[in-house]
Amino acid sequence: MRRNASLFVAISMLSGFGGGAMALVSGIWILDLSGSAGLAALAGLCVYAPVLAGPWLGGLLDRASRRPLVIAVNLMLAGALLALLAVRGPGQTWVIFVVSGAYGVSYVLIDAGETALLPSALSVAELGAVNGWRSSAQEGMKLVAPLAGTGLYAWQGGHAVAVLSAAMPILVAVLYLAVRLNRTAPERLTKPDRGLRAGLSVLAGQRSIRVPVLLAGVSIAMSGFVTAALYTIVSTDLRLPTTFLGVLASAQGAGSILGGIMVGRLLSRWGPVPVGLAGTVLFAVSCLARCLPWWQATVAGALVAGVGLPWTLVAAVTAVQTHTPAALLGRVAATANTAMFGPLVLAIPLGSVAVHLGGRPPVLAATALCLAAAAASARDRWLPSNTTHRRHHRSPANDHDRQTCATG
C-alpha cells in the first residue's frame, strides 16, 4: 500500500506541474498573438467550463475499466498538447482554445478517475492521508509550475512549454501502469442505475457525502467570489502595489501545503463531516482577517484560507470514496466535482459585479454565507432524526473495504 501511496502522490505532482506550467502560458500566448486581454481570459473559461458536464462524463468511468480509460485520457491529452506545435501566428489562435477545452475535459475524467481508483489501491484507513498528501503535492506545484512555464515561454516560446507539458501526462500514464489494484469480484447493483440520476441520488441521498460536498462547494465558490474584492482591498484599501498579490498567493499556497499534510490525521480521528465544517469555518475566519486594515492580517488570512480550503476539498473527496458503491464511484465523483467547482462559473463574475460596492462588503457576504452553511450543517448533525445515520456512519466504509471492485 505504501508503494501505491507514493505512486499516487507522484502522479499528483506530475499532473500539477504539467497543468500549472501550461495554465498561465495559454493566456499569455493568446494575448501575444491576438493583443486581446478578453480573448486571453477565455482560455481559462475553456478549462473550467467542462466541469459542468461532469455528471455525464463520469458515467464513462463506470462503464469502462477505469485504469485503461484514465491512461488513455492522459495519452490523448499529451497528443492534444503536441497539437500546439501547429500554432505559428494569429491565425492558429483557435488551436489554443481547442487544446484548453481538451484540458478541461481531461481534468474532469482524470480527477474523477483518480478518485474512483484510489479505493481499489489503498485501504479505507489510508484514503484521507493520501488525499491530503496529493493535495499538498498539487499545491506545491502551483508555486513552482507557473514560474517554470512562464520562464520557459520567455526563453524558448510556447512550443517548448507545450512539449514539456505533454511529457507530464505520458509519465503519469506510465506510473498508472505500476499501480497495484485490488482484484476482487466486481460489485453488482441491485437495479440498473444509469446516467445522471444515479450519481445525483447517491450524492443527495447520503448525508455523509452530501454535507462535505456542500461545504466544499460553498467554500470554493466563495473563494472565487472574493477574488475581485481582494484586488480592491490590496490596491485601494491598503494602498499596496498589485505585486503584493503575489505575496498573498504564496502565503495561501504555503497554507495549502500545511493543510494537506494535517488533514489526513484529522480525517482518521473525526471523519469527513467535522473536518469539512472546520475547513469552512477557517475560510470564514480568513475572510474576516482580510477585512482588517493591516497588511499583516491580510497575509495571515491568506495563510488560514490555504489551510481551510484543502480541508473542505479533501474531506469531500474522502467522503465520496468511502460512502459510494464502487460501481457508481465514477459518476458520483464527477458529479461531486461539478457540485464543488461548477459554482465558480457564476461566483467569479458575480464577485466582479459585487466589488463595485467596495472591497469589504463582498468579503463580509462570503463570511456570512460560509458561517451559515457551517451552522446549518452542524445543526443537522445534532438533530435527533440523524441518530440512525450517525450510528451507521462507518458501515458504508467497511462494506466498501470488503467489496472493492476490480477497476484495472
Short mmCIF file of N, CA, C and O in Angstrom, two decimals, residues 322-374:
data_model
loop_
_atom_site.label_atom_id
_atom_site.label_comp_id
_atom_site.label_asym_id
_atom_site.label_seq_id
_atom_site.Cartn_x
_atom_site.Cartn_y
_atom_site.Cartn_z
N THR A 322 -15.43 6.77 0.39
CA THR A 322 -15.72 5.79 1.44
C THR A 322 -17.20 5.48 1.62
O THR A 322 -17.54 4.54 2.32
N HIS A 323 -18.09 6.24 0.99
CA HIS A 323 -19.52 6.04 1.18
C HIS A 323 -20.29 5.82 -0.12
O HIS A 323 -21.51 5.88 -0.11
N THR A 324 -19.57 5.60 -1.23
CA THR A 324 -20.23 5.38 -2.52
C THR A 324 -20.06 3.94 -2.96
O THR A 324 -18.95 3.40 -2.88
N PRO A 325 -21.11 3.28 -3.45
CA PRO A 325 -20.95 1.94 -4.03
C PRO A 325 -19.91 1.99 -5.16
O PRO A 325 -19.91 2.90 -5.98
N ALA A 326 -19.04 0.99 -5.19
CA ALA A 326 -17.93 1.01 -6.14
C ALA A 326 -18.39 1.12 -7.59
O ALA A 326 -17.76 1.78 -8.41
N ALA A 327 -19.51 0.49 -7.92
CA ALA A 327 -19.99 0.51 -9.30
C ALA A 327 -20.46 1.89 -9.75
O ALA A 327 -20.60 2.13 -10.95
N LEU A 328 -20.73 2.79 -8.81
CA LEU A 328 -21.20 4.14 -9.13
C LEU A 328 -20.15 5.20 -8.83
O LEU A 328 -20.42 6.40 -8.97
N LEU A 329 -18.96 4.79 -8.43
CA LEU A 329 -17.98 5.75 -7.92
C LEU A 329 -17.54 6.77 -8.96
O LEU A 329 -17.31 7.94 -8.65
N GLY A 330 -17.44 6.35 -10.24
CA GLY A 330 -17.01 7.29 -11.27
C GLY A 330 -17.97 8.44 -11.45
O GLY A 330 -17.58 9.61 -11.41
N ARG A 331 -19.26 8.13 -11.61
CA ARG A 331 -20.21 9.21 -11.85
C ARG A 331 -20.49 10.03 -10.60
O ARG A 331 -20.73 11.24 -10.68
N VAL A 332 -20.45 9.41 -9.42
CA VAL A 332 -20.66 10.18 -8.19
C VAL A 332 -19.48 11.13 -7.97
O VAL A 332 -19.67 12.29 -7.59
N ALA A 333 -18.25 10.64 -8.22
CA ALA A 333 -17.08 11.51 -8.06
C ALA A 333 -17.14 12.68 -9.03
O ALA A 333 -16.86 13.83 -8.65
N ALA A 334 -17.52 12.44 -10.29
CA ALA A 334 -17.61 13.52 -11.27
C ALA A 334 -18.74 14.49 -10.92
O ALA A 334 -18.60 15.71 -11.08
N THR A 335 -19.87 13.95 -10.43
CA THR A 335 -20.98 14.82 -10.03
C THR A 335 -20.58 15.68 -8.84
O THR A 335 -20.93 16.87 -8.77
N ALA A 336 -19.84 15.08 -7.90
CA ALA A 336 -19.35 15.85 -6.75
C ALA A 336 -18.40 16.95 -7.20
O ALA A 336 -18.46 18.08 -6.69
N ASN A 337 -17.53 16.67 -8.16
CA ASN A 337 -16.64 17.71 -8.69
C ASN A 337 -17.43 18.86 -9.31
O ASN A 337 -17.08 20.03 -9.15
N THR A 338 -18.50 18.52 -10.01
CA THR A 338 -19.35 19.57 -10.59
C THR A 338 -19.99 20.40 -9.49
O THR A 338 -20.05 21.63 -9.57
N ALA A 339 -20.47 19.74 -8.43
CA ALA A 339 -21.10 20.46 -7.33
C ALA A 339 -20.09 21.36 -6.60
O ALA A 339 -20.46 22.44 -6.12
N MET A 340 -18.83 20.93 -6.55
CA MET A 340 -17.84 21.72 -5.82
C MET A 340 -17.24 22.85 -6.66
O MET A 340 -16.99 23.94 -6.15
N PHE A 341 -17.00 22.59 -7.95
CA PHE A 341 -16.30 23.58 -8.77
C PHE A 341 -17.20 24.29 -9.78
O PHE A 341 -16.85 25.38 -10.25
N GLY A 342 -18.35 23.69 -10.12
CA GLY A 342 -19.25 24.33 -11.06
C GLY A 342 -19.71 25.72 -10.63
O GLY A 342 -19.77 26.63 -11.47
N PRO A 343 -20.04 25.94 -9.33
CA PRO A 343 -20.49 27.28 -8.92
C PRO A 343 -19.49 28.39 -9.18
O PRO A 343 -19.87 29.57 -9.21
N LEU A 344 -18.22 28.05 -9.38
CA LEU A 344 -17.23 29.09 -9.68
C LEU A 344 -17.57 29.84 -10.96
O LEU A 344 -17.24 31.02 -11.09
N VAL A 345 -18.22 29.14 -11.89
CA VAL A 345 -18.56 29.77 -13.17
C VAL A 345 -19.46 30.98 -12.94
O VAL A 345 -19.38 31.98 -13.68
N LEU A 346 -20.31 30.93 -11.92
CA LEU A 346 -21.17 32.08 -11.58
C LEU A 346 -20.55 32.96 -10.50
O LEU A 346 -20.71 34.19 -10.53
N ALA A 347 -19.86 32.35 -9.54
CA ALA A 347 -19.35 33.11 -8.39
C ALA A 347 -18.33 34.16 -8.80
O ALA A 347 -18.34 35.28 -8.28
N ILE A 348 -17.45 33.82 -9.73
CA ILE A 348 -16.40 34.77 -10.12
C ILE A 348 -16.98 36.01 -10.79
O ILE A 348 -16.66 37.14 -10.39
N PRO A 349 -17.85 35.88 -11.81
CA PRO A 349 -18.43 37.11 -12.39
C PRO A 349 -19.31 37.87 -11.41
O PRO A 349 -19.34 39.11 -11.43
N LEU A 350 -20.05 37.15 -10.54
CA LEU A 350 -20.85 37.86 -9.53
C LEU A 350 -19.96 38.67 -8.59
O LEU A 350 -20.30 39.79 -8.20
N GLY A 351 -18.82 38.10 -8.23
CA GLY A 351 -17.88 38.83 -7.39
C GLY A 351 -17.33 40.06 -8.09
O GLY A 351 -17.09 41.10 -7.45
N SER A 352 -17.14 39.96 -9.40
CA SER A 352 -16.65 41.11 -10.17
C SER A 352 -17.67 42.24 -10.20
O SER A 352 -17.30 43.42 -10.26
N VAL A 353 -18.95 41.89 -10.14
CA VAL A 353 -20.00 42.91 -10.07
C VAL A 353 -20.12 43.47 -8.65
O VAL A 353 -20.23 44.68 -8.44
N ALA A 354 -20.07 42.57 -7.65
CA ALA A 354 -20.24 42.99 -6.26
C ALA A 354 -19.13 43.91 -5.78
O ALA A 354 -19.33 44.71 -4.85
N VAL A 355 -17.96 43.85 -6.41
CA VAL A 355 -16.85 44.67 -5.96
C VAL A 355 -17.11 46.16 -6.16
O VAL A 355 -16.42 47.01 -5.57
N HIS A 356 -18.13 46.49 -6.97
CA HIS A 356 -18.48 47.90 -7.13
C HIS A 356 -19.02 48.50 -5.84
O HIS A 356 -19.08 49.73 -5.69
N LEU A 357 -19.40 47.64 -4.89
CA LEU A 357 -19.83 48.12 -3.57
C LEU A 357 -18.63 48.40 -2.66
O LEU A 357 -18.80 48.93 -1.57
N GLY A 358 -17.43 48.06 -3.12
CA GLY A 358 -16.24 48.20 -2.30
C GLY A 358 -15.61 46.83 -2.08
O GLY A 358 -16.19 45.79 -2.39
N GLY A 359 -14.41 46.82 -1.51
CA GLY A 359 -13.71 45.57 -1.31
C GLY A 359 -14.26 44.73 -0.18
O GLY A 359 -14.38 43.51 -0.31
N ARG A 360 -14.64 45.36 0.92
CA ARG A 360 -15.00 44.59 2.11
C ARG A 360 -16.42 44.01 2.10
O ARG A 360 -16.63 42.92 2.63
N PRO A 361 -17.44 44.70 1.53
CA PRO A 361 -18.79 44.11 1.55
C PRO A 361 -18.88 42.70 0.93
O PRO A 361 -19.49 41.81 1.52
N PRO A 362 -18.26 42.44 -0.24
CA PRO A 362 -18.34 41.06 -0.76
C PRO A 362 -17.64 40.05 0.14
O PRO A 362 -18.11 38.91 0.27
N VAL A 363 -16.55 40.46 0.77
CA VAL A 363 -15.83 39.53 1.66
C VAL A 363 -16.67 39.23 2.89
O VAL A 363 -16.73 38.08 3.36
N LEU A 364 -17.35 40.24 3.43
CA LEU A 364 -18.23 40.01 4.58
C LEU A 364 -19.42 39.13 4.18
O LEU A 364 -19.87 38.29 4.97
N ALA A 365 -19.94 39.32 2.97
CA ALA A 365 -21.03 38.46 2.49
C ALA A 365 -20.57 37.02 2.37
O ALA A 365 -21.30 36.08 2.73
N ALA A 366 -19.35 36.80 1.88
CA ALA A 366 -18.81 35.45 1.79
C ALA A 366 -18.64 34.84 3.18
O ALA A 366 -18.92 33.65 3.39
N THR A 367 -18.20 35.64 4.13
CA THR A 367 -18.06 35.16 5.51
C THR A 367 -19.40 34.69 6.05
O THR A 367 -19.51 33.60 6.64
N ALA A 368 -20.42 35.51 5.85
CA ALA A 368 -21.75 35.19 6.37
C ALA A 368 -22.29 33.91 5.74
O ALA A 368 -22.87 33.06 6.42
N LEU A 369 -22.10 33.75 4.43
CA LEU A 369 -22.62 32.57 3.75
C LEU A 369 -21.90 31.30 4.21
O LEU A 369 -22.53 30.26 4.44
N CYS A 370 -20.58 31.38 4.38
CA CYS A 370 -19.83 30.21 4.85
C CYS A 370 -20.24 29.83 6.27
O CYS A 370 -20.43 28.64 6.58
N LEU A 371 -20.40 30.82 7.13
CA LEU A 371 -20.81 30.52 8.52
C LEU A 371 -22.23 29.98 8.55
O LEU A 371 -22.54 29.09 9.36
N ALA A 372 -23.11 30.48 7.68
CA ALA A 372 -24.48 29.97 7.63
C ALA A 372 -24.49 28.52 7.17
O ALA A 372 -25.23 27.68 7.73
N ALA A 373 -23.67 28.19 6.17
CA ALA A 373 -23.60 26.81 5.70
C ALA A 373 -23.05 25.90 6.79
O ALA A 373 -23.55 24.78 7.00
N ALA A 374 -22.03 26.37 7.50
CA ALA A 374 -21.46 25.56 8.58
C ALA A 374 -22.46 25.37 9.71
O ALA A 374 -22.60 24.27 10.27
#
